[in-house]
Tab-separated table of C-alpha atoms in Angstrom:
chain	number	residue	atom	x	y	z
A	23	MET	CA	-16.595	59.949	16.582
A	24	LYS	CA	-14.915	56.650	17.471
A	25	PHE	CA	-17.709	54.797	15.667
A	26	VAL	CA	-17.139	56.867	12.505
A	27	LYS	CA	-13.383	56.222	12.616
A	28	TRP	CA	-13.911	52.475	12.988
A	29	THR	CA	-16.438	52.529	10.138
A	30	PHE	CA	-13.988	54.239	7.770
A	31	ALA	CA	-11.216	51.872	8.847
A	32	ALA	CA	-13.410	48.865	8.102
A	33	MET	CA	-14.307	50.297	4.687
A	34	TRP	CA	-10.640	50.782	3.775
A	35	LEU	CA	-9.815	47.242	4.852
A	36	PHE	CA	-12.677	45.876	2.766
A	37	MET	CA	-11.636	47.889	-0.297
A	38	GLY	CA	-8.032	46.766	0.085
A	39	ALA	CA	-9.097	43.135	0.268
A	40	ALA	CA	-11.323	43.546	-2.784
A	41	CYS	CA	-8.422	45.030	-4.763
A	42	GLN	CA	-6.202	42.119	-3.804
A	43	ASP	CA	-8.856	39.598	-4.835
A	44	SER	CA	-9.335	41.310	-8.208
A	45	GLU	CA	-5.620	40.893	-8.910
A	46	VAL	CA	-5.692	37.109	-8.374
A	47	ASP	CA	-5.492	35.288	-11.696
A	48	PRO	CA	-8.086	32.474	-11.642
A	49	ASN	CA	-5.918	30.624	-14.159
A	50	GLY	CA	-2.728	31.229	-12.189
A	51	PRO	CA	-0.576	28.548	-10.549
A	52	VAL	CA	-2.297	26.380	-7.955
A	53	THR	CA	-0.500	23.955	-5.639
A	54	LEU	CA	-2.038	20.499	-6.033
A	55	THR	CA	-0.007	19.070	-3.176
A	56	ASN	CA	2.915	20.097	-0.996
A	57	SER	CA	3.556	16.960	1.035
A	58	ASP	CA	6.370	16.820	3.581
A	59	PHE	CA	5.106	13.663	5.360
A	60	ARG	CA	5.841	15.248	8.716
A	61	ASN	CA	2.632	13.994	10.336
A	62	ASN	CA	1.150	11.458	7.910
A	63	THR	CA	1.242	10.173	4.329
A	64	ASP	CA	-0.986	13.072	3.188
A	65	GLY	CA	-3.263	10.933	1.035
A	66	TRP	CA	-0.501	9.183	-0.912
A	67	ILE	CA	-0.893	5.428	-1.448
A	68	ALA	CA	1.950	2.991	-2.246
A	69	GLU	CA	1.728	0.227	-4.850
A	70	VAL	CA	4.062	-2.004	-6.850
A	71	THR	CA	3.802	-3.557	-10.300
A	72	ASP	CA	5.845	-5.017	-13.188
A	73	TYR	CA	6.472	-8.476	-11.757
A	74	SER	CA	5.112	-11.980	-12.311
A	75	THR	CA	2.560	-13.774	-10.173
A	76	ALA	CA	5.253	-16.335	-9.302
A	77	GLN	CA	7.342	-13.558	-7.723
A	78	GLU	CA	4.620	-12.162	-5.473
A	79	GLU	CA	6.083	-13.655	-2.295
A	80	ILE	CA	9.713	-12.777	-3.033
A	81	ILE	CA	9.693	-9.116	-4.116
A	82	GLU	CA	9.735	-8.103	-0.421
A	83	PHE	CA	7.550	-5.063	-1.023
A	84	GLN	CA	7.091	-2.781	1.990
A	85	SER	CA	5.909	0.773	2.495
A	86	GLY	CA	4.847	3.084	5.292
A	87	HIS	CA	5.203	6.288	7.263
A	88	LYS	CA	8.733	5.887	8.636
A	89	ALA	CA	11.535	7.977	10.108
A	90	LEU	CA	14.271	9.130	7.771
A	91	PRO	CA	17.283	6.790	7.952
A	92	GLU	CA	20.606	7.651	9.565
A	93	PRO	CA	22.721	9.726	9.129
A	94	LEU	CA	19.746	11.960	8.268
A	95	ASP	CA	17.449	13.483	10.894
A	96	VAL	CA	15.691	10.411	12.305
A	97	SER	CA	13.185	12.634	14.123
A	98	LYS	CA	11.734	13.563	10.711
A	99	LYS	CA	9.116	11.288	9.123
A	100	SER	CA	8.981	10.282	5.456
A	101	PHE	CA	7.176	7.855	3.137
A	102	MET	CA	9.349	4.741	2.869
A	103	ILE	CA	8.976	2.347	-0.051
A	104	SER	CA	11.056	-0.789	-0.593
A	105	GLY	CA	11.128	-3.752	-2.943
A	106	HIS	CA	13.393	-6.414	-4.456
A	107	ASN	CA	13.544	-6.484	-8.250
A	108	ARG	CA	13.744	-10.159	-9.189
A	109	SER	CA	13.496	-9.945	-12.990
A	110	ASP	CA	15.144	-6.736	-14.269
A	111	ASP	CA	11.890	-4.814	-13.902
A	112	LEU	CA	9.986	-3.500	-10.879
A	113	PHE	CA	7.912	-0.328	-10.612
A	114	MET	CA	7.249	0.989	-7.092
A	115	PHE	CA	5.072	4.063	-6.922
A	116	LEU	CA	3.040	6.478	-4.837
A	117	LYS	CA	-0.258	7.881	-6.071
A	118	LYS	CA	-2.622	10.584	-4.865
A	119	LYS	CA	-6.001	11.875	-6.021
A	120	VAL	CA	-6.570	15.636	-6.211
A	121	THR	CA	-9.978	17.289	-6.605
A	122	GLY	CA	-11.510	20.736	-6.978
A	123	LEU	CA	-9.994	21.644	-10.348
A	124	LYS	CA	-11.862	22.892	-13.407
A	125	PRO	CA	-13.698	20.008	-15.131
A	126	ASN	CA	-12.383	18.944	-18.550
A	127	GLN	CA	-9.604	21.535	-18.319
A	128	THR	CA	-6.062	21.096	-19.626
A	129	TYR	CA	-3.291	21.976	-17.171
A	130	SER	CA	0.489	22.316	-17.302
A	131	ILE	CA	1.944	20.617	-14.233
A	132	ASP	CA	5.376	20.591	-12.587
A	133	PHE	CA	6.822	18.269	-9.932
A	134	GLU	CA	9.527	18.818	-7.322
A	135	VAL	CA	10.561	15.640	-5.492
A	136	GLU	CA	13.014	15.178	-2.626
A	137	LEU	CA	13.922	11.697	-1.438
A	138	ALA	CA	16.617	9.907	0.524
A	139	SER	CA	18.856	7.551	-1.468
A	140	LYS	CA	22.125	5.787	-0.637
A	141	TYR	CA	22.858	4.411	-4.083
A	142	GLY	CA	25.877	5.642	-6.032
A	143	ASP	CA	25.606	6.827	-9.625
A	144	ASN	CA	28.482	4.588	-10.667
A	145	SER	CA	27.673	1.674	-8.344
A	146	VAL	CA	27.643	-1.815	-9.854
A	147	GLY	CA	24.877	-4.390	-9.477
A	148	ILE	CA	23.141	-7.280	-11.201
A	149	GLY	CA	21.329	-6.064	-14.317
A	150	GLY	CA	22.434	-2.474	-13.780
A	151	SER	CA	23.560	0.141	-11.290
A	152	PRO	CA	21.620	0.414	-7.992
A	153	GLY	CA	21.714	4.203	-8.438
A	154	GLY	CA	22.204	4.862	-12.134
A	155	SER	CA	19.759	2.230	-13.433
A	156	VAL	CA	16.779	3.007	-11.194
A	157	TYR	CA	14.754	5.802	-12.776
A	158	LEU	CA	12.494	8.251	-10.970
A	159	LYS	CA	9.295	9.096	-12.840
A	160	ALA	CA	6.349	11.407	-12.198
A	161	GLY	CA	2.997	11.581	-13.917
A	162	VAL	CA	-0.480	13.080	-14.020
A	163	LEU	CA	-3.593	11.261	-15.217
A	164	ALA	CA	-7.355	11.691	-15.302
A	165	THR	CA	-7.852	8.032	-14.345
A	166	GLU	CA	-6.457	6.163	-11.357
A	167	PRO	CA	-3.108	4.444	-12.006
A	168	LYS	CA	-3.267	0.913	-10.652
A	169	LYS	CA	-1.905	-2.585	-10.946
A	170	VAL	CA	-3.692	-4.914	-13.372
A	171	LYS	CA	-3.094	-8.571	-14.123
A	172	GLU	CA	-2.128	-9.493	-17.685
A	173	GLY	CA	-1.707	-13.243	-17.995
A	174	ASP	CA	0.944	-14.226	-15.457
A	175	ASP	CA	2.217	-10.677	-14.948
A	176	TYR	CA	1.177	-7.540	-13.097
A	177	ARG	CA	1.390	-4.318	-15.118
A	178	LEU	CA	0.376	-0.690	-14.731
A	179	ASN	CA	-2.897	0.222	-16.454
A	180	ILE	CA	-1.361	3.321	-18.072
A	181	ASP	CA	1.687	3.933	-20.277
A	182	LYS	CA	4.720	4.884	-18.183
A	183	GLY	CA	7.381	3.791	-20.638
A	184	ASN	CA	10.006	1.310	-19.480
A	185	GLN	CA	12.985	2.028	-17.243
A	186	ALA	CA	15.036	4.873	-18.825
A	187	THR	CA	12.200	5.682	-21.237
A	188	GLY	CA	9.142	7.564	-20.022
A	189	SER	CA	5.886	8.555	-21.702
A	190	ASP	CA	4.065	11.826	-22.356
A	191	ALA	CA	2.019	11.389	-19.182
A	192	VAL	CA	4.835	9.907	-17.074
A	193	PRO	CA	8.260	11.367	-17.952
A	194	VAL	CA	11.606	10.487	-16.370
A	195	LEU	CA	12.925	12.993	-13.806
A	196	GLY	CA	16.345	11.342	-13.534
A	197	ASN	CA	17.827	8.414	-11.645
A	198	ILE	CA	18.163	7.859	-7.891
A	199	GLY	CA	21.940	8.214	-7.850
A	200	ALA	CA	23.115	10.066	-4.742
A	201	GLY	CA	26.627	10.812	-6.043
A	202	ASN	CA	29.405	8.694	-7.501
A	203	ASP	CA	30.714	7.386	-4.192
A	204	ALA	CA	27.523	7.408	-2.123
A	205	THR	CA	27.130	4.650	0.463
A	206	GLN	CA	25.005	6.453	3.071
A	207	TYR	CA	21.575	7.971	2.713
A	208	LYS	CA	21.423	11.588	1.587
A	209	LEU	CA	18.606	13.777	0.322
A	210	ILE	CA	18.477	14.243	-3.441
A	211	GLN	CA	16.173	16.475	-5.483
A	212	ARG	CA	14.595	15.827	-8.859
A	213	SER	CA	12.090	17.883	-10.843
A	214	THR	CA	10.380	18.059	-14.202
A	215	THR	CA	12.449	19.709	-16.929
A	216	GLN	CA	9.282	20.753	-18.731
A	217	PRO	CA	5.626	20.764	-17.638
A	218	ILE	CA	3.451	17.679	-17.990
A	219	THR	CA	0.187	18.291	-19.835
A	220	ALA	CA	-2.925	16.659	-18.387
A	221	LYS	CA	-6.675	17.143	-18.723
A	222	THR	CA	-9.028	16.755	-15.771
A	223	ASN	CA	-12.044	14.475	-15.929
A	224	SER	CA	-15.638	15.718	-15.813
A	225	ALA	CA	-15.443	15.957	-12.002
A	226	GLY	CA	-12.330	18.165	-12.026
A	227	GLU	CA	-10.066	15.403	-10.728
A	228	LEU	CA	-6.512	14.287	-11.447
A	229	TRP	CA	-4.269	11.502	-10.163
A	230	LEU	CA	-0.646	12.219	-9.297
A	231	LEU	CA	2.020	9.534	-9.538
A	232	VAL	CA	5.665	9.349	-8.428
A	233	GLY	CA	7.659	6.144	-8.713
A	234	THR	CA	10.840	4.289	-9.612
A	235	ASP	CA	11.337	2.033	-12.628
A	236	SER	CA	14.160	-0.360	-11.804
A	237	GLY	CA	16.766	-1.917	-14.067
A	238	PHE	CA	18.764	-3.100	-11.042
A	239	GLU	CA	18.061	-6.661	-9.906
A	240	GLY	CA	18.270	-6.163	-6.171
A	241	LEU	CA	16.725	-4.480	-3.137
A	242	THR	CA	15.921	-0.758	-3.331
A	243	THR	CA	14.729	1.174	-0.268
A	244	LEU	CA	13.860	4.858	-0.641
A	245	TYR	CA	12.389	7.527	1.623
A	246	TYR	CA	10.259	10.253	0.030
A	247	ASN	CA	10.771	13.443	2.019
A	248	LYS	CA	8.875	16.049	-0.016
A	249	ILE	CA	6.607	16.074	-3.055
A	250	LYS	CA	5.347	19.377	-4.428
A	251	VAL	CA	3.101	19.609	-7.486
A	252	VAL	CA	1.980	22.887	-9.063
A	253	ALA	CA	-0.552	23.263	-11.894
A	254	GLU	CA	-1.471	26.114	-14.204
A	255	VAL	CA	-4.219	26.309	-16.811
A	256	LYS	CA	-2.615	25.730	-20.189
A	257	PRO	CA	-2.981	28.787	-22.469
A	258	GLY	CA	-5.555	28.376	-25.199
A	259	ASN	CA	-7.489	25.672	-23.330
């Protein structure tokens, strides 16, 4: 009798699981990444571009898996990125490859980014505001975004726009201003106002990008705390 009861119980569990699976939309939202950098950089890679070859030794570019700065919780790790804009233009970015998507499929993709900034919206600096003139961008591409040399300058191999202007693939999420009177680090949140459209390559891969396009000629040091990216198959594709 006990065997029969266990058999029926197993059958009901199996049927329940099957019903749940049948209700899952294969084209529904899928999380491409949900990085909190608690233990590591989670596959993100830091790079910098938009500077001349003569400035290579003076842009002071640094990045790494670092503790959040005070007065935030210094026991919590983040992805720090820092650089000195020497010529009214510097693009510091993180990139990550994601796999396992449908090949040659068009997706609608949304970003949620949380980072630590200490730069005031109305702060004053050379070339522009340290907070109001440094623009956070996010993008999705089928090819790897990377630094390329063009003459005496280093540029990004894809169109990201310039400073306050983004592109279709790499829109502006906002600036890095942490409030009008900010002088200490605080966590700020930025997100896409409308989905980014991107098509996977033949291997079902995409590259994610998050970075800052600077119009402030000075040192900017930021700490990425969370990056979440969600994709959904675009209707009609």
